[in-house]
Amino acid sequence: MSQENENQQTTTVKDVEQLGIFAAIASLSYVFWICGGMEMVERLAFYGVRQSTGLYVTDSVANGGLGLVESDLGLIFLIWAIVQTFVPVLTGGISDRIGYKETIFASTIFKILGYLLMGFFPSFWGFASGAVVLAFGTGIFKPGLQGTISKSTGRHNSSMAWGIFYQTVNIGGALGPMVAVALRQLSWDYLFFACAAIISLNFILLLMYKEPDKEERLAHRAKVKAGEVKEESLWRDSIKELSNPVLIWYVVLFSGFWFMLWTFWDVAPLYFRDWVDTTTMVSQIFGEGGTDSGFWKFFWGMNQEGTAVMPEGLVNINAILIMFTCFIVAGLSGKIRATNSMAIGTFLASSALIIFGGFNFAWIIFIGVVIFSFGEMLSSPKSSEYLANIAPREKKAMYLGFTQLPIGLGWTIESYLGPYLYGEFSSKEQISRKMLLENGMTEADVAAVPIGEAFDKLLMLTGQSAGTLTEQMYAANAVGTVWYVMGIVGLISALGMYAYGKWTYRVAKMQEA
């Protein structure tokens, strides 16, 4: 396909025939792989902290955590979500104008500062400040990097390109929690300082980065400066593009996908810590007593004794699976309409959340994570590919900044609601406090128990084993409620996305006619 023909098709919602898996891989450019490397480094550091945030914030002060309740965690997540997801909507257009390399460099500076604030100031406001700075840096990182990906690929290889890019994202996303599990068992601040060092590696990769079509951008800027080309203000230009009904409904419907996706990342570590016993799974794989292998402890995110998979390790099965299989799923999804792929993926991910709500057996949870992962692979890369393909060539970063809008809406609503619902229905800490009252302790005595230590106090009071008491608490409470709520939202979003796909293709055919 000629470049001219590709450019003529850049603003259509209709799919084009994709190259085969190996031909598509071979067609990817040098700058594509540099961007993949930068994203991998950035995600390694980001998910090293992000997957452990809920555990750190709600862990007892005696264990090095912040000793806060779930509603405090929800407030941190809410602020984080607002900044990280809505900044790219504005900075995407800036990246198109001042240059992708420049904004990637600036983002790295902010992200280093964010991690350092988290490590040096272990308090609610210290961590929240670090989260805001980190979120701002992440927000200005995304449009420039994804704009580069879009400009360095074409319609014939876009499905494979975004699938492989998503796979490199999850290589970093998988390694990050592995590093986090190892470091946080030594000291929480080690994790934050290590992530600051890791993200600084992107300065080296930036030395090898070259912005596609830079000469074209500079020539356009020169014409604007000379008055030869009239250019609207960024906010007017962005609003004008967002008034497109195709974009409006995309944002509304796909926000449901991100709503339940962020539930997995925000709530699952807490749920797995409180209710899922992985010792039986480890003993069935490695035998009684677990494993002494340092490799397997690191790879699966296990405790130092090698007898159980830590919460981040169980969540990290998602990223590990994507890391090894995403390019295969991308090749297969290239034969499916983008919107249909997103609808199917959203349905699978939603079904996995409902499975979490009904069971706490380790192997069933494992199967649920696998189903969720395939749903994510069918949905998330396709969403970036979809917007990149309908974007005008000179506004690629702007449109890819718009991908943050559904993430922003879904994550902002979930960021507080998810932890809040977990605290109300599922938190072992809160349920333990109610049971302490039922077992004769006064409200004053229960209030005096430090956050994160109520279950240990209940164990002492009842004299039962941790496993037996946990099962009793699980059976007596509606622990799965949070998962049912989020799963139903995802199912509604899947149905809406399917209808949206039929509508956009009908509109495209009418325009052709």
Short mmCIF file of C-alpha atoms in Angstrom, two decimals:
data_model
loop_
_atom_site.label_atom_id
_atom_site.label_comp_id
_atom_site.label_asym_id
_atom_site.label_seq_id
_atom_site.Cartn_x
_atom_site.Cartn_y
_atom_site.Cartn_z
CA MET A 1 0.00 0.00 0.00
CA SER A 2 1.41 3.42 -0.92
CA GLN A 3 2.02 6.10 1.72
CA GLU A 4 -0.41 8.37 -0.12
CA ASN A 5 -3.17 5.79 0.13
CA GLU A 6 -2.39 5.23 3.79
CA ASN A 7 -2.63 8.94 4.53
CA GLN A 8 -5.98 9.11 2.77
CA GLN A 9 -7.28 6.42 5.10
CA THR A 10 -5.99 7.88 8.38
CA THR A 11 -9.30 9.44 9.35
CA THR A 12 -11.66 6.55 8.71
CA VAL A 13 -13.08 4.15 11.26
CA LYS A 14 -12.99 1.34 8.70
CA ASP A 15 -10.30 -1.30 9.13
CA VAL A 16 -7.78 -2.17 6.42
CA GLU A 17 -6.10 -5.48 5.67
CA GLN A 18 -3.16 -6.09 8.01
CA LEU A 19 0.16 -7.72 7.20
CA GLY A 20 0.84 -11.18 8.59
CA ILE A 21 2.44 -11.52 12.02
CA PHE A 22 6.06 -11.86 10.90
CA ALA A 23 5.79 -9.42 8.00
CA ALA A 24 4.28 -6.83 10.33
CA ILE A 25 7.07 -7.31 12.90
CA ALA A 26 9.72 -6.95 10.19
CA SER A 27 8.11 -3.72 8.96
CA LEU A 28 8.45 -1.90 12.30
CA SER A 29 11.01 0.90 12.35
CA TYR A 30 14.02 1.60 14.56
CA VAL A 31 12.30 4.44 16.41
CA PHE A 32 9.36 2.14 17.24
CA TRP A 33 11.67 -0.17 19.21
CA ILE A 34 13.32 2.78 21.00
CA CYS A 35 9.86 3.93 22.10
CA GLY A 36 9.08 0.41 23.27
CA GLY A 37 12.23 0.45 25.37
CA MET A 38 11.37 3.81 26.95
CA GLU A 39 7.84 2.67 27.73
CA MET A 40 9.17 -0.56 29.25
CA VAL A 41 11.50 1.36 31.58
CA GLU A 42 8.77 3.84 32.51
CA ARG A 43 6.23 1.10 33.25
CA LEU A 44 8.77 -0.93 35.26
CA ALA A 45 9.21 1.98 37.64
CA PHE A 46 5.53 3.01 37.59
CA TYR A 47 4.04 -0.40 38.32
CA GLY A 48 6.73 -1.16 40.84
CA VAL A 49 5.11 1.57 42.94
CA ARG A 50 1.53 1.49 41.65
CA GLN A 51 0.83 -2.20 42.32
CA SER A 52 2.07 -1.83 45.91
CA THR A 53 0.48 1.53 46.74
CA GLY A 54 -2.67 0.10 48.34
CA LEU A 55 -0.61 -2.30 50.44
CA TYR A 56 1.80 0.46 51.51
CA VAL A 57 -0.87 2.99 52.41
CA THR A 58 -2.97 0.51 54.42
CA ASP A 59 -0.06 -1.39 56.00
CA SER A 60 0.55 -0.76 59.70
CA VAL A 61 3.11 1.82 60.76
CA ALA A 62 4.91 -0.96 62.63
CA ASN A 63 5.52 -2.65 59.27
CA GLY A 64 6.75 0.55 57.63
CA GLY A 65 3.43 1.49 55.98
CA LEU A 66 1.40 4.66 56.38
CA GLY A 67 -1.26 3.08 58.61
CA LEU A 68 -4.23 4.65 56.76
CA VAL A 69 -7.73 3.35 56.02
CA GLU A 70 -9.22 2.52 52.62
CA SER A 71 -11.01 5.87 52.30
CA ASP A 72 -7.64 7.65 52.62
CA LEU A 73 -6.27 5.38 49.91
CA GLY A 74 -9.28 6.24 47.75
CA LEU A 75 -8.57 9.96 48.12
CA ILE A 76 -4.94 9.47 47.03
CA PHE A 77 -6.06 7.39 44.05
CA LEU A 78 -8.67 10.03 43.14
CA ILE A 79 -6.13 12.87 43.05
CA TRP A 80 -3.68 10.67 41.17
CA ALA A 81 -6.30 9.68 38.57
CA ILE A 82 -7.48 13.24 37.90
CA VAL A 83 -3.98 14.59 37.30
CA GLN A 84 -2.58 11.66 35.31
CA THR A 85 -5.50 11.19 32.97
CA PHE A 86 -6.63 14.74 32.24
CA VAL A 87 -3.19 16.36 31.80
CA PRO A 88 -2.57 14.48 28.48
CA VAL A 89 -5.79 15.88 27.04
CA LEU A 90 -4.10 19.30 27.17
CA THR A 91 -0.46 18.32 26.71
CA GLY A 92 -1.09 16.09 23.68
CA GLY A 93 -1.52 19.15 21.48
CA ILE A 94 1.53 20.76 23.09
CA SER A 95 3.62 17.70 22.16
CA ASP A 96 2.52 18.03 18.54
CA ARG A 97 3.74 21.65 18.53
CA ILE A 98 6.93 21.78 20.62
CA GLY A 99 8.22 18.28 19.93
CA TYR A 100 7.90 14.76 21.29
CA LYS A 101 11.50 14.43 22.50
CA GLU A 102 11.26 17.60 24.54
CA THR A 103 8.10 16.54 26.38
CA ILE A 104 9.47 13.02 27.05
CA PHE A 105 12.60 14.59 28.59
CA ALA A 106 10.53 16.90 30.82
CA SER A 107 8.29 14.04 31.93
CA THR A 108 11.28 12.01 33.11
CA ILE A 109 12.41 14.88 35.36
CA PHE A 110 8.97 15.10 36.99
CA LYS A 111 8.71 11.35 37.47
CA ILE A 112 12.07 11.14 39.25
CA LEU A 113 10.96 13.93 41.58
CA GLY A 114 7.67 12.14 42.30
CA TYR A 115 9.37 8.91 43.39
CA LEU A 116 11.82 10.82 45.59
CA LEU A 117 8.99 12.67 47.35
CA MET A 118 7.31 9.33 48.12
CA GLY A 119 10.50 7.93 49.59
CA PHE A 120 11.57 10.95 51.65
CA PHE A 121 8.15 11.89 53.09
CA PRO A 122 6.29 8.81 54.48
CA SER A 123 2.98 10.49 55.32
CA PHE A 124 -0.40 11.02 53.70
CA TRP A 125 0.50 14.43 52.28
CA GLY A 126 4.05 13.42 51.43
CA PHE A 127 2.91 10.40 49.44
CA ALA A 128 0.00 12.29 47.90
CA SER A 129 2.36 15.08 46.76
CA GLY A 130 4.67 12.51 45.21
CA ALA A 131 1.70 10.89 43.48
CA VAL A 132 0.60 14.23 41.98
CA VAL A 133 4.08 15.00 40.63
CA LEU A 134 4.45 11.46 39.31
CA ALA A 135 1.00 11.64 37.71
CA PHE A 136 1.86 14.93 36.01
CA GLY A 137 5.07 13.46 34.63
CA THR A 138 3.21 10.39 33.38
CA GLY A 139 0.57 12.61 31.79
CA ILE A 140 3.06 14.51 29.65
CA PHE A 141 5.00 11.33 28.81
CA LYS A 142 2.16 9.44 27.11
CA PRO A 143 1.15 11.69 24.17
CA GLY A 144 4.68 12.25 22.83
CA LEU A 145 5.60 8.59 23.03
CA GLN A 146 2.35 7.29 21.57
CA GLY A 147 2.38 10.02 18.93
CA THR A 148 5.78 8.69 17.83
CA ILE A 149 4.39 5.16 17.64
CA SER A 150 1.49 6.36 15.51
CA LYS A 151 3.70 8.28 13.08
CA SER A 152 6.23 5.47 12.75
CA THR A 153 3.58 2.89 11.77
CA GLY A 154 0.90 2.57 9.08
CA ARG A 155 -2.56 1.10 8.70
CA HIS A 156 -1.09 -2.14 7.32
CA ASN A 157 0.88 -2.93 10.50
CA SER A 158 -0.93 -0.90 13.18
CA SER A 159 -2.61 -3.84 14.90
CA MET A 160 0.68 -5.68 15.38
CA ALA A 161 2.52 -2.46 16.28
CA TRP A 162 0.14 -1.53 19.08
CA GLY A 163 0.01 -5.13 20.27
CA ILE A 164 3.80 -5.37 20.50
CA PHE A 165 3.96 -1.94 22.10
CA TYR A 166 1.45 -3.13 24.70
CA GLN A 167 3.58 -6.20 25.18
CA THR A 168 6.67 -4.09 25.94
CA VAL A 169 4.51 -2.09 28.34
CA ASN A 170 3.76 -5.30 30.20
CA ILE A 171 7.36 -6.48 30.26
CA GLY A 172 8.00 -3.42 32.40
CA GLY A 173 4.65 -3.90 34.10
CA ALA A 174 5.62 -7.46 35.04
CA LEU A 175 9.15 -6.70 36.22
CA GLY A 176 8.03 -3.74 38.33
CA PRO A 177 5.99 -5.73 40.89
CA MET A 178 8.72 -8.40 41.01
CA VAL A 179 11.20 -5.70 42.03
CA ALA A 180 8.63 -4.22 44.44
CA VAL A 181 8.03 -7.51 46.27
CA ALA A 182 11.75 -8.05 46.78
CA LEU A 183 12.54 -4.50 47.92
CA ARG A 184 9.50 -3.78 50.12
CA GLN A 185 10.25 -6.85 52.23
CA LEU A 186 13.52 -5.09 53.09
CA SER A 187 12.24 -1.52 53.44
CA TRP A 188 9.47 0.44 51.72
CA ASP A 189 11.68 3.45 50.92
CA TYR A 190 14.09 1.21 48.99
CA LEU A 191 11.30 0.70 46.46
CA PHE A 192 10.72 4.40 45.82
CA PHE A 193 14.41 5.26 45.48
CA ALA A 194 15.00 2.30 43.15
CA CYS A 195 12.16 3.44 40.87
CA ALA A 196 13.66 6.94 40.70
CA ALA A 197 16.91 5.36 39.51
CA ILE A 198 15.14 3.07 37.02
CA ILE A 199 13.20 5.86 35.26
CA SER A 200 16.41 7.86 34.81
CA LEU A 201 17.53 5.18 32.30
CA ASN A 202 15.24 6.87 29.78
CA PHE A 203 17.75 9.72 29.48
CA ILE A 204 20.09 7.21 27.81
CA LEU A 205 17.40 5.96 25.42
CA LEU A 206 16.50 9.56 24.53
CA LEU A 207 20.02 9.97 23.13
CA MET A 208 19.10 7.35 20.51
CA TYR A 209 15.60 8.69 19.85
CA LYS A 210 14.73 10.58 16.67
CA GLU A 211 11.32 12.21 16.23
CA PRO A 212 9.50 11.13 13.05
CA ASP A 213 8.54 13.97 10.69
CA LYS A 214 10.44 16.52 12.79
CA GLU A 215 11.36 18.54 9.70
CA GLU A 216 7.69 18.64 8.70
CA ARG A 217 6.73 19.87 12.19
CA LEU A 218 9.43 22.56 12.22
CA ALA A 219 8.44 23.75 8.75
CA HIS A 220 4.83 23.98 9.86
CA ARG A 221 5.82 25.92 12.98
CA ALA A 222 7.84 28.33 10.84
CA LYS A 223 4.81 28.98 8.62
CA VAL A 224 2.64 29.60 11.67
CA LYS A 225 5.22 32.02 13.08
CA ALA A 226 5.45 33.85 9.74
CA GLY A 227 1.67 34.15 9.56
CA GLU A 228 1.40 31.96 6.46
CA VAL A 229 -0.70 29.40 8.33
CA LYS A 230 -3.40 30.32 10.81
CA GLU A 231 -3.58 28.01 13.80
CA GLU A 232 -6.34 27.82 16.39
CA SER A 233 -5.54 27.89 20.09
CA LEU A 234 -4.95 24.45 21.53
CA TRP A 235 -8.04 24.40 23.70
CA ARG A 236 -10.29 25.50 20.83
CA ASP A 237 -8.70 22.95 18.52
CA SER A 238 -9.10 20.17 21.11
CA ILE A 239 -12.75 21.02 21.80
CA LYS A 240 -13.45 21.15 18.07
CA GLU A 241 -12.05 17.65 17.60
CA LEU A 242 -13.86 16.34 20.68
CA SER A 243 -17.21 17.55 19.35
CA ASN A 244 -17.08 14.66 16.87
CA PRO A 245 -19.87 12.23 17.95
CA VAL A 246 -17.59 9.27 17.14
CA LEU A 247 -15.15 10.53 19.78
CA ILE A 248 -17.83 11.48 22.29
CA TRP A 249 -19.41 8.02 22.34
CA TYR A 250 -16.01 6.35 22.34
CA VAL A 251 -15.10 8.25 25.51
CA VAL A 252 -18.41 7.49 27.24
CA LEU A 253 -18.51 3.78 26.44
CA PHE A 254 -14.86 2.90 26.87
CA SER A 255 -14.74 4.64 30.26
CA GLY A 256 -16.68 1.60 31.53
CA PHE A 257 -13.82 -0.66 30.44
CA TRP A 258 -11.29 1.42 32.34
CA PHE A 259 -13.60 1.69 35.33
CA MET A 260 -13.46 -2.05 35.91
CA LEU A 261 -9.84 -2.42 34.71
CA TRP A 262 -8.59 -0.03 37.37
CA THR A 263 -10.67 -1.93 39.93
CA PHE A 264 -8.47 -4.92 39.24
CA TRP A 265 -5.27 -2.93 39.73
CA ASP A 266 -6.49 -0.92 42.73
CA VAL A 267 -8.57 -3.46 44.66
CA ALA A 268 -7.12 -6.86 43.73
CA PRO A 269 -3.90 -6.46 45.79
CA LEU A 270 -6.01 -5.72 48.88
CA TYR A 271 -8.45 -8.56 48.17
CA PHE A 272 -5.70 -11.09 47.49
CA ARG A 273 -3.84 -10.05 50.65
CA ASP A 274 -6.94 -10.37 52.83
CA TRP A 275 -8.77 -13.40 51.43
CA VAL A 276 -6.69 -15.58 49.06
CA ASP A 277 -4.40 -18.20 50.57
CA THR A 278 -1.71 -19.04 48.01
CA THR A 279 0.26 -21.45 50.21
CA THR A 280 -1.72 -24.43 48.89
CA MET A 281 -0.98 -23.43 45.29
CA VAL A 282 2.75 -23.10 46.05
CA SER A 283 2.87 -26.43 47.86
CA GLN A 284 1.13 -28.17 44.94
CA ILE A 285 3.71 -26.76 42.51
CA PHE A 286 6.91 -26.96 44.57
CA GLY A 287 5.98 -29.44 47.30
CA GLU A 288 5.56 -28.97 51.03
CA GLY A 289 7.77 -26.20 52.34
CA GLY A 290 7.70 -24.24 49.07
CA THR A 291 10.91 -23.37 47.22
CA ASP A 292 14.36 -22.03 48.03
CA SER A 293 14.99 -20.91 44.45
CA GLY A 294 15.76 -17.20 44.27
CA PHE A 295 14.63 -17.12 40.64
CA TRP A 296 11.16 -18.49 41.34
CA LYS A 297 10.74 -16.29 44.39
CA PHE A 298 11.50 -13.23 42.25
CA PHE A 299 9.57 -14.33 39.16
CA TRP A 300 6.35 -15.22 41.00
CA GLY A 301 6.62 -12.44 43.58
CA MET A 302 6.86 -14.80 46.57
CA ASN A 303 7.62 -14.13 50.21
CA GLN A 304 11.17 -14.54 51.49
CA GLU A 305 10.41 -18.03 52.78
CA GLY A 306 9.21 -19.18 49.35
CA THR A 307 5.97 -20.56 50.79
CA ALA A 308 3.36 -18.13 49.36
CA VAL A 309 2.80 -15.81 46.42
CA MET A 310 2.49 -12.20 47.59
CA PRO A 311 -0.54 -10.13 46.48
CA GLU A 312 1.45 -8.25 43.85
CA GLY A 313 2.71 -11.57 42.50
CA LEU A 314 -0.82 -12.87 41.99
CA VAL A 315 -1.88 -9.65 40.26
CA ASN A 316 1.32 -9.79 38.23
CA ILE A 317 0.22 -13.00 36.49
CA ASN A 318 -1.74 -10.53 34.32
CA ALA A 319 1.37 -8.69 33.15
CA ILE A 320 3.45 -11.87 32.78
CA LEU A 321 0.84 -13.45 30.53
CA ILE A 322 0.57 -10.29 28.42
CA MET A 323 4.38 -10.09 28.25
CA PHE A 324 4.60 -13.51 26.60
CA THR A 325 1.44 -13.70 24.50
CA CYS A 326 0.28 -10.21 23.52
CA PHE A 327 1.86 -10.29 20.06
CA ILE A 328 -0.05 -13.50 19.29
CA VAL A 329 -3.35 -12.00 20.45
CA ALA A 330 -2.53 -8.86 18.45
CA GLY A 331 -2.03 -10.91 15.31
CA LEU A 332 -5.36 -12.66 15.80
CA SER A 333 -7.22 -9.47 16.72
CA GLY A 334 -5.96 -7.90 13.50
CA LYS A 335 -8.58 -10.04 11.75
CA ILE A 336 -11.39 -8.58 13.91
CA ARG A 337 -12.96 -5.13 13.75
CA ALA A 338 -11.36 -2.88 16.34
CA THR A 339 -14.66 -2.14 18.07
CA ASN A 340 -15.67 -5.82 18.12
CA SER A 341 -12.31 -6.74 19.62
CA MET A 342 -12.80 -4.10 22.33
CA ALA A 343 -16.32 -5.36 23.07
CA ILE A 344 -15.23 -9.01 23.35
CA GLY A 345 -12.25 -8.07 25.52
CA THR A 346 -14.39 -5.96 27.84
CA PHE A 347 -16.85 -8.84 28.23
CA LEU A 348 -14.07 -11.29 29.17
CA ALA A 349 -12.49 -8.91 31.67
CA SER A 350 -15.87 -8.21 33.27
CA SER A 351 -16.58 -11.93 33.57
CA ALA A 352 -13.28 -12.38 35.41
CA LEU A 353 -14.26 -9.78 38.02
CA ILE A 354 -17.52 -11.63 38.66
CA ILE A 355 -15.49 -14.82 39.17
CA PHE A 356 -13.41 -12.98 41.80
CA GLY A 357 -16.63 -12.01 43.55
CA GLY A 358 -17.78 -15.59 43.90
CA PHE A 359 -14.59 -17.40 44.93
CA ASN A 360 -11.41 -16.98 46.97
CA PHE A 361 -9.71 -20.28 46.06
CA ALA A 362 -6.21 -19.56 44.73
CA TRP A 363 -6.47 -21.66 41.55
CA ILE A 364 -9.87 -20.22 40.59
CA ILE A 365 -8.46 -16.72 41.16
CA PHE A 366 -5.54 -17.71 38.91
CA ILE A 367 -7.97 -18.74 36.15
CA GLY A 368 -9.86 -15.47 36.62
CA VAL A 369 -6.65 -13.46 36.18
CA VAL A 370 -5.91 -15.39 32.97
CA ILE A 371 -9.39 -14.63 31.57
CA PHE A 372 -9.03 -11.00 32.59
CA SER A 373 -5.64 -10.78 30.86
CA PHE A 374 -6.94 -12.04 27.51
CA GLY A 375 -9.80 -9.58 27.78
CA GLU A 376 -7.36 -6.76 28.40
CA MET A 377 -5.20 -7.80 25.43
CA LEU A 378 -8.20 -7.73 23.12
CA SER A 379 -9.36 -4.32 24.36
CA SER A 380 -6.66 -1.94 25.50
CA PRO A 381 -4.18 -2.05 22.57
CA LYS A 382 -7.09 -1.84 20.14
CA SER A 383 -8.33 1.37 21.75
CA SER A 384 -5.03 3.15 21.03
CA GLU A 385 -4.89 1.69 17.52
CA TYR A 386 -8.48 2.80 16.87
CA LEU A 387 -7.89 6.44 17.81
CA ALA A 388 -4.51 6.56 16.08
CA ASN A 389 -6.11 5.35 12.86
CA ILE A 390 -8.93 7.90 12.84
CA ALA A 391 -6.66 10.83 13.82
CA PRO A 392 -5.51 13.43 11.26
CA ARG A 393 -1.77 12.96 10.67
CA GLU A 394 -0.81 16.35 12.13
CA LYS A 395 -2.85 15.64 15.30
CA LYS A 396 -1.71 12.16 16.25
CA ALA A 397 -0.49 13.08 19.75
CA MET A 398 -3.62 15.13 20.38
CA TYR A 399 -5.88 12.18 19.56
CA LEU A 400 -3.72 9.79 21.54
CA GLY A 401 -3.99 12.25 24.40
CA PHE A 402 -7.74 11.78 24.05
CA THR A 403 -7.25 8.08 24.91
CA GLN A 404 -6.77 9.35 28.45
CA LEU A 405 -10.33 10.71 28.59
CA PRO A 406 -12.09 7.33 29.02
CA ILE A 407 -9.24 6.27 31.30
CA GLY A 408 -9.75 9.50 33.24
CA LEU A 409 -13.51 9.14 33.58
CA GLY A 410 -13.39 5.45 34.48
CA TRP A 411 -10.40 5.70 36.80
CA THR A 412 -11.58 8.90 38.52
CA ILE A 413 -14.93 7.37 39.42
CA GLU A 414 -13.38 4.05 40.42
CA SER A 415 -10.38 5.49 42.27
CA TYR A 416 -12.50 6.49 45.24
CA LEU A 417 -15.48 4.17 44.77
CA GLY A 418 -13.40 0.97 44.53
CA PRO A 419 -11.45 1.40 47.80
CA TYR A 420 -14.58 2.80 49.49
CA LEU A 421 -16.71 -0.23 48.56
CA TYR A 422 -13.85 -2.50 49.58
CA GLY A 423 -13.65 -0.79 52.96
CA GLU A 424 -17.42 -1.08 53.44
CA PHE A 425 -17.90 -4.71 52.38
CA SER A 426 -14.59 -6.53 52.01
CA SER A 427 -11.81 -5.12 54.19
CA LYS A 428 -10.50 -7.70 56.64
CA GLU A 429 -9.34 -4.82 58.83
CA GLN A 430 -12.83 -3.29 59.07
CA ILE A 431 -14.57 -6.65 59.51
CA SER A 432 -12.07 -7.52 62.26
CA ARG A 433 -12.92 -4.31 64.10
CA LYS A 434 -16.64 -5.15 64.01
CA MET A 435 -15.87 -8.63 65.34
CA LEU A 436 -13.73 -7.20 68.13
CA LEU A 437 -16.79 -5.26 69.27
CA GLU A 438 -18.91 -8.41 69.03
CA ASN A 439 -16.36 -10.24 71.19
CA GLY A 440 -16.66 -7.80 74.07
CA MET A 441 -14.16 -5.05 73.41
CA THR A 442 -15.31 -1.47 73.91
CA GLU A 443 -15.39 1.06 71.09
CA ALA A 444 -12.57 2.99 72.76
CA ASP A 445 -10.39 -0.11 72.99
CA VAL A 446 -11.06 -1.02 69.35
CA ALA A 447 -10.27 2.54 68.25
CA ALA A 448 -6.96 2.30 70.11
CA VAL A 449 -5.86 -0.69 67.98
CA PRO A 450 -3.47 0.66 65.30
CA ILE A 451 -4.67 0.49 61.68
CA GLY A 452 -3.53 -2.77 60.12
CA GLU A 453 -3.38 -4.71 63.40
CA ALA A 454 -7.07 -5.47 64.10
CA PHE A 455 -6.95 -9.00 62.63
CA ASP A 456 -3.92 -9.89 64.78
CA LYS A 457 -5.79 -8.61 67.82
CA LEU A 458 -8.81 -10.73 66.89
CA LEU A 459 -6.60 -13.81 66.56
CA MET A 460 -5.32 -13.26 70.10
CA LEU A 461 -8.84 -12.74 71.42
CA THR A 462 -10.43 -15.80 69.75
CA GLY A 463 -7.47 -18.17 69.88
CA GLN A 464 -8.28 -19.48 66.38
CA SER A 465 -5.81 -20.03 63.54
CA ALA A 466 -5.49 -17.35 60.87
CA GLY A 467 -6.79 -19.68 58.14
CA THR A 468 -9.85 -20.84 60.06
CA LEU A 469 -10.81 -17.34 61.16
CA THR A 470 -10.35 -15.96 57.64
CA GLU A 471 -12.69 -18.57 56.16
CA GLN A 472 -15.31 -17.83 58.81
CA MET A 473 -15.13 -14.11 58.09
CA TYR A 474 -15.32 -14.70 54.33
CA ALA A 475 -18.40 -16.93 54.64
CA ALA A 476 -20.22 -14.52 56.96
CA ASN A 477 -19.72 -11.33 54.93
CA ALA A 478 -20.56 -10.08 51.41
CA VAL A 479 -16.88 -9.85 50.49
CA GLY A 480 -17.51 -10.15 46.74
CA THR A 481 -19.83 -7.14 46.47
CA VAL A 482 -17.18 -4.78 45.09
CA TRP A 483 -16.40 -7.22 42.26
CA TYR A 484 -20.04 -7.69 41.29
CA VAL A 485 -20.59 -3.93 41.03
CA MET A 486 -17.53 -3.39 38.84
CA GLY A 487 -18.21 -6.47 36.73
CA ILE A 488 -21.75 -5.36 35.89
CA VAL A 489 -20.47 -1.95 34.80
CA GLY A 490 -18.05 -3.72 32.47
CA LEU A 491 -20.78 -5.91 30.96
CA ILE A 492 -22.89 -2.84 30.19
CA SER A 493 -19.85 -1.22 28.58
CA ALA A 494 -19.23 -4.32 26.43
CA LEU A 495 -22.78 -4.27 25.06
CA GLY A 496 -22.52 -0.53 24.38
CA MET A 497 -19.19 -0.96 22.57
CA TYR A 498 -20.67 -3.63 20.30
CA ALA A 499 -23.57 -1.32 19.37
CA TYR A 500 -21.12 1.58 18.91
CA GLY A 501 -19.11 -0.47 16.41
CA LYS A 502 -22.17 -1.23 14.30
CA TRP A 503 -23.14 2.46 14.36
CA THR A 504 -19.71 3.82 13.35
CA TYR A 505 -19.39 1.39 10.44
CA ARG A 506 -22.86 2.31 9.27
CA VAL A 507 -21.91 6.00 9.41
CA ALA A 508 -18.71 5.29 7.46
CA LYS A 509 -20.64 3.53 4.69
CA MET A 510 -23.12 6.43 4.47
CA GLN A 511 -20.23 8.89 4.13
CA GLU A 512 -18.71 6.80 1.33
CA ALA A 513 -22.06 6.68 -0.47
#
